[in-house]
Each structure stands twice: as C-alpha cells, then as structure tokens.
mmCIF file of C-alpha atoms in Angstrom:
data_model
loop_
_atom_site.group_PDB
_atom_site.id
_atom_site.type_symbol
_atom_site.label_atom_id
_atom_site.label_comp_id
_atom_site.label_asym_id
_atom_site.label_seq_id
_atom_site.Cartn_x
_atom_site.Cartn_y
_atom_site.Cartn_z
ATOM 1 C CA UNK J 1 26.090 -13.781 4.085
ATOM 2 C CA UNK J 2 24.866 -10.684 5.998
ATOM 3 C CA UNK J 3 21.402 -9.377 4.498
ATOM 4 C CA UNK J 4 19.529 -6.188 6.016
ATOM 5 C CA UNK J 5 15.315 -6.948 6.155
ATOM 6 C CA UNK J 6 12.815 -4.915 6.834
ATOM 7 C CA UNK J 7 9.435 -4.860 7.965
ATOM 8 C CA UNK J 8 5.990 -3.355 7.319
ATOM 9 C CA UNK J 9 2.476 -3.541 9.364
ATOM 10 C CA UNK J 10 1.875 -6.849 10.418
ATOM 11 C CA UNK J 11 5.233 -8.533 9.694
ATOM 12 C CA UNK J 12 6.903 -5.754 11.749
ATOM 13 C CA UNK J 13 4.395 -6.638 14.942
ATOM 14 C CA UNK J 14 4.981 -9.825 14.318
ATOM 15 C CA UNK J 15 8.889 -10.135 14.670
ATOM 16 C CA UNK J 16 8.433 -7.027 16.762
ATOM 17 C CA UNK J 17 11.146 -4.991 14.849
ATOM 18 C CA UNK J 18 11.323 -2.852 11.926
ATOM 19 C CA UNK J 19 14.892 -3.894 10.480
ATOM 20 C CA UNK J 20 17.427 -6.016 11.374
ATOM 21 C CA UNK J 21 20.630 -7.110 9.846
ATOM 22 C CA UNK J 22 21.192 -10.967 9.463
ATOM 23 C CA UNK J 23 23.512 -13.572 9.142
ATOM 24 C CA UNK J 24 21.607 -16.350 6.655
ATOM 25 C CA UNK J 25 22.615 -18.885 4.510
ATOM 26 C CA UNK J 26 19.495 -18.207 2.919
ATOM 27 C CA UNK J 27 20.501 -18.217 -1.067
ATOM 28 C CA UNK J 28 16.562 -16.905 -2.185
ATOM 29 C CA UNK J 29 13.890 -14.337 -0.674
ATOM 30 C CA UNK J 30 11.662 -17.519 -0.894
ATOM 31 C CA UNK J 31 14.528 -19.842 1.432
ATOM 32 C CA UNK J 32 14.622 -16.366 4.021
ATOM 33 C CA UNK J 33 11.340 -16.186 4.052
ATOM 34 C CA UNK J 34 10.984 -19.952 5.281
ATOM 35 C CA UNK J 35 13.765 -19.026 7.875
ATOM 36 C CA UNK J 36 12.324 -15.965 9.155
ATOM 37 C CA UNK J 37 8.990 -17.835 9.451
ATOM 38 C CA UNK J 38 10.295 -20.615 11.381
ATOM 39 C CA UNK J 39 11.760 -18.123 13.927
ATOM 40 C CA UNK J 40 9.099 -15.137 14.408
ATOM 41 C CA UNK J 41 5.788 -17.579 13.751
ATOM 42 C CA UNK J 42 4.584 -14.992 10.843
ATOM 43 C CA UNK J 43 0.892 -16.273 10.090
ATOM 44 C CA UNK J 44 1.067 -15.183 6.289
ATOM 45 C CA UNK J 45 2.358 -17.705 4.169
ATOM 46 C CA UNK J 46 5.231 -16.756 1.497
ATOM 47 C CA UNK J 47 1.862 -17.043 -1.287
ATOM 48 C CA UNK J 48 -0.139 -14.328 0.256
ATOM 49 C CA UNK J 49 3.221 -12.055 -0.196
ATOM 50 C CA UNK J 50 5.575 -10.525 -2.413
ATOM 51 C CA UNK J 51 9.254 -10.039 -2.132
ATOM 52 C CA UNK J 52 11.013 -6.289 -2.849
ATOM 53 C CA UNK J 53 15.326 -6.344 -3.064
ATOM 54 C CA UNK J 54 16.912 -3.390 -2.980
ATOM 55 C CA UNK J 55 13.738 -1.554 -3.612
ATOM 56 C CA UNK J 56 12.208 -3.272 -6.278
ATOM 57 C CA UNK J 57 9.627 -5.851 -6.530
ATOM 58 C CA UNK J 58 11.743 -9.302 -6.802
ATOM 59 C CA UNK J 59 11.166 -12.776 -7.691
ATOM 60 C CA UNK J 60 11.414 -15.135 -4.742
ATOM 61 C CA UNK J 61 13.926 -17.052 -6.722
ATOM 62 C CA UNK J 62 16.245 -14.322 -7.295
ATOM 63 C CA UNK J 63 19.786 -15.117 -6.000
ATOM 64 C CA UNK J 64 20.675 -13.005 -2.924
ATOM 65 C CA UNK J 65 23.868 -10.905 -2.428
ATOM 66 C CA UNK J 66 25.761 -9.797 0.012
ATOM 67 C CA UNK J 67 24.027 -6.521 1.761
ATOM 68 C CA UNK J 68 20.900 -6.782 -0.332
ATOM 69 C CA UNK J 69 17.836 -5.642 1.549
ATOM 70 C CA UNK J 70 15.067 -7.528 1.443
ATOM 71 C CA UNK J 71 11.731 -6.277 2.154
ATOM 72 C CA UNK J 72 7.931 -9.371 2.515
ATOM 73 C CA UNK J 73 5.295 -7.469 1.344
ATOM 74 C CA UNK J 74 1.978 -7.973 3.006
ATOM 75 C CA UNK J 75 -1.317 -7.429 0.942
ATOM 76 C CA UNK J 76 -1.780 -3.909 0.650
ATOM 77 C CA UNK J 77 -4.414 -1.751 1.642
ATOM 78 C CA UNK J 78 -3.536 1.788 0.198
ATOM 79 C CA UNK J 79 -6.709 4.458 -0.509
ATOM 80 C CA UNK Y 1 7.646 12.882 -8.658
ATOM 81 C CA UNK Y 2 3.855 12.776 -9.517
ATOM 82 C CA UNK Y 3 3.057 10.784 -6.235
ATOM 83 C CA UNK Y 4 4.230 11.743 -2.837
ATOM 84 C CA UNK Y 5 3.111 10.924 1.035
ATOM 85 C CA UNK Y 6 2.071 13.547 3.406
ATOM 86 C CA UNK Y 7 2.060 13.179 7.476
ATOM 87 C CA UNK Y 8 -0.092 16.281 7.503
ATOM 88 C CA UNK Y 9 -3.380 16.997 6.122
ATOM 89 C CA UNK Y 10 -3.493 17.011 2.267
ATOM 90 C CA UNK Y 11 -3.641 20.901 1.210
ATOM 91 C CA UNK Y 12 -5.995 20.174 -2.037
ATOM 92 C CA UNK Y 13 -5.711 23.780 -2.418
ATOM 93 C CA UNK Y 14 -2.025 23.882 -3.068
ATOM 94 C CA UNK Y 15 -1.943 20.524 -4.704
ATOM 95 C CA UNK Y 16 -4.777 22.156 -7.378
ATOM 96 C CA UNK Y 17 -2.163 24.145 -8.464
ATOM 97 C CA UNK Y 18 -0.065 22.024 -10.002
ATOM 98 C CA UNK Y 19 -2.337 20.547 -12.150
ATOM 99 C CA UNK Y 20 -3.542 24.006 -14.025
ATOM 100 C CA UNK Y 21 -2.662 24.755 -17.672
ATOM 101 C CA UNK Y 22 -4.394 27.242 -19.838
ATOM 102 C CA UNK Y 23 -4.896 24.162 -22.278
ATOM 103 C CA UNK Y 24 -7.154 22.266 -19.592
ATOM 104 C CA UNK Y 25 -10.420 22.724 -19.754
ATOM 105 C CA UNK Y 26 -11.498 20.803 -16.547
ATOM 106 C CA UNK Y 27 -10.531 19.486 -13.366
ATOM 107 C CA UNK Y 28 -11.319 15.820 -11.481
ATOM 108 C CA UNK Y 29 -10.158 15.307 -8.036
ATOM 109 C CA UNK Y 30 -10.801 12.140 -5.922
ATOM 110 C CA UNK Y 31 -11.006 11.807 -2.256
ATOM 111 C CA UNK Y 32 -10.785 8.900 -0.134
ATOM 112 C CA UNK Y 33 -11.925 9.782 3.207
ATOM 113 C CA UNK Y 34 -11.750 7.508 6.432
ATOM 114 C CA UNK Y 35 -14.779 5.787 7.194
ATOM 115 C CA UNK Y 36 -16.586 4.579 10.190
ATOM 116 C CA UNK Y 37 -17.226 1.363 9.454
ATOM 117 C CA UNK Y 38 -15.595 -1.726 7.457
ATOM 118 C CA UNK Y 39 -16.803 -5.433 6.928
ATOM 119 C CA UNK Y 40 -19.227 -4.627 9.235
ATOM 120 C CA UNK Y 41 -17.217 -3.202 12.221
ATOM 121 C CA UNK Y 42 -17.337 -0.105 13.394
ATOM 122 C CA UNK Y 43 -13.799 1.273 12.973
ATOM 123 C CA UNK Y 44 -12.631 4.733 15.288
ATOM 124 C CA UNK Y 45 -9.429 5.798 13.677
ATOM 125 C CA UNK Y 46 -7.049 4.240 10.818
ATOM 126 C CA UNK Y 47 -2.995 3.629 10.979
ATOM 127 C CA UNK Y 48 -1.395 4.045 7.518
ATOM 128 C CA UNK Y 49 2.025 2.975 7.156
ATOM 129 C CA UNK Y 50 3.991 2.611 3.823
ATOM 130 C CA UNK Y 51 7.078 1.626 2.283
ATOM 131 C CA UNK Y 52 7.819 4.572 1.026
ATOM 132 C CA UNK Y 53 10.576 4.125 -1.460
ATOM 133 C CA UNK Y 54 9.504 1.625 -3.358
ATOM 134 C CA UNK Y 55 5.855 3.057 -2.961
ATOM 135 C CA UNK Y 56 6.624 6.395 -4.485
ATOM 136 C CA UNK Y 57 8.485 4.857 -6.936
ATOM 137 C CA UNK Y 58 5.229 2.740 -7.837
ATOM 138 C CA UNK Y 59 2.646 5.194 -7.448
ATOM 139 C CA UNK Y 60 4.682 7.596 -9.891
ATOM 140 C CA UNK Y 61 4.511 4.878 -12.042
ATOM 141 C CA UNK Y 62 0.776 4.586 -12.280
ATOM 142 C CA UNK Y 63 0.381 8.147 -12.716
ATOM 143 C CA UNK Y 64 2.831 8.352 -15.817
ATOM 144 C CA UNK Y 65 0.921 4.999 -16.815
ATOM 145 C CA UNK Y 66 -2.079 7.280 -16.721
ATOM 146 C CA UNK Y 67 -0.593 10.558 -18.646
ATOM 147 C CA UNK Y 68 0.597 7.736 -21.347
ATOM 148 C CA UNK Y 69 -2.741 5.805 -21.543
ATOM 149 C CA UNK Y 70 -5.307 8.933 -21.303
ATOM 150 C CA UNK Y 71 -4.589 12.586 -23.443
ATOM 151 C CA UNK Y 72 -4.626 14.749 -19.999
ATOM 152 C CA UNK Y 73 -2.761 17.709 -19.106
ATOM 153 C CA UNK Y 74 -1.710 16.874 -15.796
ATOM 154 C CA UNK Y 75 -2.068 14.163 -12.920
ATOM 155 C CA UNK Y 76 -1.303 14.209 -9.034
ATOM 156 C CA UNK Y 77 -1.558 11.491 -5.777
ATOM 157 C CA UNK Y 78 -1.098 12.330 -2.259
ATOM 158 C CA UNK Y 79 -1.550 9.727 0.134
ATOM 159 C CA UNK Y 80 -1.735 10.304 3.672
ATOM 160 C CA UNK Y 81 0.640 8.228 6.448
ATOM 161 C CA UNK Y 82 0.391 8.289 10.106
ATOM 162 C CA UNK Y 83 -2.736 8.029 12.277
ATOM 163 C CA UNK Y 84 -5.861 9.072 10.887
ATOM 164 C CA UNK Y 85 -9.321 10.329 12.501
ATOM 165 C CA UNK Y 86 -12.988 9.908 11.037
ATOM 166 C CA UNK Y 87 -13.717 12.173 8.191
ATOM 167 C CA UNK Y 88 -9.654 12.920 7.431
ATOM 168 C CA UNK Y 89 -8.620 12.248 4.208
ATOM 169 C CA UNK Y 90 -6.353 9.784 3.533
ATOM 170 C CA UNK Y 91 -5.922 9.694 -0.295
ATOM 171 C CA UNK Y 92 -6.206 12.454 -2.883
ATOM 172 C CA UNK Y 93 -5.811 12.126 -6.646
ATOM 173 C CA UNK Y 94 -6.033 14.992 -9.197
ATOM 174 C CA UNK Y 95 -5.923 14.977 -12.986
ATOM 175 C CA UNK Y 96 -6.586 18.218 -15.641
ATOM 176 C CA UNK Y 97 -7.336 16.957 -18.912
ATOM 177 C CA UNK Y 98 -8.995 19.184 -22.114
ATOM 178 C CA UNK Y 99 -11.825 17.443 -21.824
ATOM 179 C CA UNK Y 100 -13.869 16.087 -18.933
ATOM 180 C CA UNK Y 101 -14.352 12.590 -19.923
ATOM 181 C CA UNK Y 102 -10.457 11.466 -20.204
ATOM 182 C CA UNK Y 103 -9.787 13.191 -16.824
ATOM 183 C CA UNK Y 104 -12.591 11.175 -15.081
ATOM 184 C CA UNK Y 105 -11.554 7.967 -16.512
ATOM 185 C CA UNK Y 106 -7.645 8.451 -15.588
ATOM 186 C CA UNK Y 107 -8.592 9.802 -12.427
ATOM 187 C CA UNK Y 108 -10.143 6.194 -11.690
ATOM 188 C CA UNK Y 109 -7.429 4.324 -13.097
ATOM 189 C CA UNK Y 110 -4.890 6.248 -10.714
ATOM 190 C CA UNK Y 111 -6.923 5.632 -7.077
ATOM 191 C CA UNK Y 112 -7.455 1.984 -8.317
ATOM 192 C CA UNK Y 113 -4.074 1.022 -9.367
ATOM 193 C CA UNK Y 114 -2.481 2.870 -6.355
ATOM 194 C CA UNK Y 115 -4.790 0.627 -4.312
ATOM 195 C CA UNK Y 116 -4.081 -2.505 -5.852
ATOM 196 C CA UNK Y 117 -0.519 -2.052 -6.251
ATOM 197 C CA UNK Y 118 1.249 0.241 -4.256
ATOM 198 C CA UNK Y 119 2.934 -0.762 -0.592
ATOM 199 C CA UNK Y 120 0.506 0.719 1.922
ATOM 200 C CA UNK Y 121 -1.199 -0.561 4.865
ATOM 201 C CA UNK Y 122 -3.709 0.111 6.572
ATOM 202 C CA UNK Y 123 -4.970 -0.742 10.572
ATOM 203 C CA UNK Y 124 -8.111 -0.648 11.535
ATOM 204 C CA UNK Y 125 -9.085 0.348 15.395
ATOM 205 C CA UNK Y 126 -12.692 -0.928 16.057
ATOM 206 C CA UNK Y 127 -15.346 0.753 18.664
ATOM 207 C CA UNK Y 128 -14.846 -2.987 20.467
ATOM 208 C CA UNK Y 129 -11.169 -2.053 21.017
ATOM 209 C CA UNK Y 130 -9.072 -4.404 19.369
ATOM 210 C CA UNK Y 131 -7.807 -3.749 15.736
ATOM 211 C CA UNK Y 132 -6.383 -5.082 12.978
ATOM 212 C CA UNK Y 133 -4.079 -4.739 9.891
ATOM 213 C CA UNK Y 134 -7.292 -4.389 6.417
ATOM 214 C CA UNK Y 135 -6.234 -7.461 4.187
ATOM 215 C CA UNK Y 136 -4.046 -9.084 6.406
ATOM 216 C CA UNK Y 137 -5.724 -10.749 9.702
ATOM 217 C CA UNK Y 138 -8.624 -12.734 8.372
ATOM 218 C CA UNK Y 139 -6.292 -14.358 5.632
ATOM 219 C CA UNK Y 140 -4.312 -15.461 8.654
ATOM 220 C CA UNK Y 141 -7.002 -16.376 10.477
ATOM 221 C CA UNK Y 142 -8.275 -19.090 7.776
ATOM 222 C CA UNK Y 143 -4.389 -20.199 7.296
ATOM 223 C CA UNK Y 144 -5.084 -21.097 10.567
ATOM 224 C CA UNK Y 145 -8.755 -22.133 9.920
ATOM 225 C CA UNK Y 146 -8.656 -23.217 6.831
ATOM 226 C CA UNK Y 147 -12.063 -24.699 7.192
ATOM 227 C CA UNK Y 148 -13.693 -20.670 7.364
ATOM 228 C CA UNK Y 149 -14.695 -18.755 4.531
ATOM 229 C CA UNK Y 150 -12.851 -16.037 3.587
ATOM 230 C CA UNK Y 151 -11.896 -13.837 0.817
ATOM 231 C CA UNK Y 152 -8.285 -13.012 0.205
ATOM 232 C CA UNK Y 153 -7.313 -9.606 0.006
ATOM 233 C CA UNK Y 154 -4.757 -8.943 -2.684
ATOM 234 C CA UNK Y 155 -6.125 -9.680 -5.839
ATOM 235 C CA UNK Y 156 -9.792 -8.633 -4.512
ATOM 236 C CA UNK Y 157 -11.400 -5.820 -5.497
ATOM 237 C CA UNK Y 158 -10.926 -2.535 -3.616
ATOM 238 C CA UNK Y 159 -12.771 -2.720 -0.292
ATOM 239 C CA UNK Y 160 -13.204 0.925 0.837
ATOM 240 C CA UNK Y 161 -14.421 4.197 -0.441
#
C-alpha cells in the first residue's frame, strides 16, 4: 500500500527529508511508525508523539488507506 | 480564519483592526517576543517551523473555543514562521471584549492553548554554536539516558515568555 509521510523539525533532520511516498505493509500509524524508526534511527519514541492522517490528529490504531498521509508529531513548541 | 502564520513581521497595526467594534470597550493584545536565553543557555536566533494545515486548522479552533467560552467581541493569532532574531516577535494574540476582564482572561487562554496544542516548533541556536529543536532533544537524550533527569516537554507547562 503506497502512503505519502511527512516530516516536521526534528523528524525531518532526522530521516533527512521532508516527504516521501512509501511502499509499507504497515496496516496502523503506530506499525509505520515502528518501521520508519527501525530505518531512520528517530530518537523519539512513538509515546512522546502524536499521529495526524490526512490532516487531522489520528489514533495510532486507526486503519491506514491507500494514499493517506501520515504526518509524527513531535512535542510542540509554538509561542 | 481567526489564526494565520506570517513569514514577515507581524503588522499589530493592521491586525488591530480587525478586532474593533463600536460595542468593545477595550483591547488586550499579547506578545511573545524571542528571548536570549532558555534553560539556561544563551540562545542567538530561533527557527519556527509549522505544520501549517493542520495548525491553522487548530489554532482557529482555540480561538472560536475562546469567542464560545468568554462574551468578547472579537479574537485574533498570528504566529510567526521562518528564522527569527532577538527581540522579533514571534507570536501575537488579540481579543476586544466589552469589558476588560473577559478580554484578558481569553486572551490567556488563546497564547496557552496555541502553545500546548498547536503543531509548531521551535530551534534554538545557542551563543556556544550548536542548537537544538525546544522540547525535543533532551527527551531524546534521557531515551537514551534514561538514568538523567529530565522533564518531558509536551504535557509541561509553557516554557517561554
């Protein structure tokens, strides 16, 4: 299933990209997460984030579809 | 939209403006200006970045939260992307009310919602000459450590300003 991610501040230097399209078998945010992590090394764990599909905050156990965009979202540090 | 991001510097004269009504009596504005120092470090300059869809569509949220929650006239947030010098301001909230007290107390509720909730990040460059992403690093640094002390970011109170 092709998904489209994006990243933000220090997930973006970390996998050293700001989007990407991917080819996962990843069925949750929460299993792509563990993927993703496994191949850029991110040093937040999935608890210190939340997950945003298609532009709206998402559980990570929401079932993925085919061209959803997924977005990890760091702690933020707006003001 | 009653929140909006701005890669130039925030015209508070403009953005006044919107918020008048002959039915307001009053006026509160917030600032949040960058600041030369953080945890202790002396910081040189500031990198905001945002996701900006789903940021707007959150920080116009918390504003209409506010106009339901308080009886004021009008309410307004700019936020600031892009890099950032000493002094600029990065944040501006407005709110006109008829009276003074509910347009102080939902002019609070905006800047701290908007900090706890909405998608925006913020880098730190420090006089030393390395930097780092406000929230973000240390709670990596004890995943790593997990003997060190540390406070976690996201569900801390807000740190600056």
């Amino acid at each position: 299933m092709q998904l489209k991610i994006q990243y933000y501040a220090l997930m973006r230097e970390q996998a050293g990209r700001s989007e990407e399209t991917l080819e996962t078998s990843a069925g949750t945010p929460a299993d792509l997460y563990d993927e993703l992590l496994a191949r850029y090394g991110f040093t937040l764990s999935r608890d210190q984030l939340r997950v945003a599909v298609n532009s709206e905050f998402s559980e990570w156990s929401r079932k993925l579809k085919v061209g959803d965009a997924v977005v990890f979202i760091p702690p933020v540090a707006g003001g | 939209m009653h929140f909006r991001f701005t890669e130039q510097a925030i015209d508070t004269q403009s953005a006044r403006t919107e918020l008048q009504s002959f039915s307001a009596g009053g006026y509160v504005s917030f600032e949040g200006w960058v600041r030369d120092f953080n945890e202790g470090r002396e910081v040189t300059r500031l990198e905001y970045e945002a996701f900006q869809e789903l940021a707007v569509k959150e920080g116009h949220g918390i504003v209409t939260e506010a106009l339901r929650r308080f009886p004021i006239k009008h309410a307004l947030c700019i936020h600031r992307i892009g890099s950032l010098e000493l002094g600029d301001m990065a944040v501006w909230v407005g709110v006109s009310a008829a009276h003074r007290a509910e347009a102080f107390d939902a002019c609070r509720f905006i800047i701290d919602e908007v900090k706890l909730r909405a998608p925006i990040w913020k880098k730190e460059h420090y006089r030393s000459g390395d930097s780092g992403w406000v929230n973000c690093e240390r709670c990596a640094q004890a995943a790593e450590h997990p003997h060190t002390q540390h406070r976690h970011g996201r569900h801390t109170a807000p740190n600056s300003k």
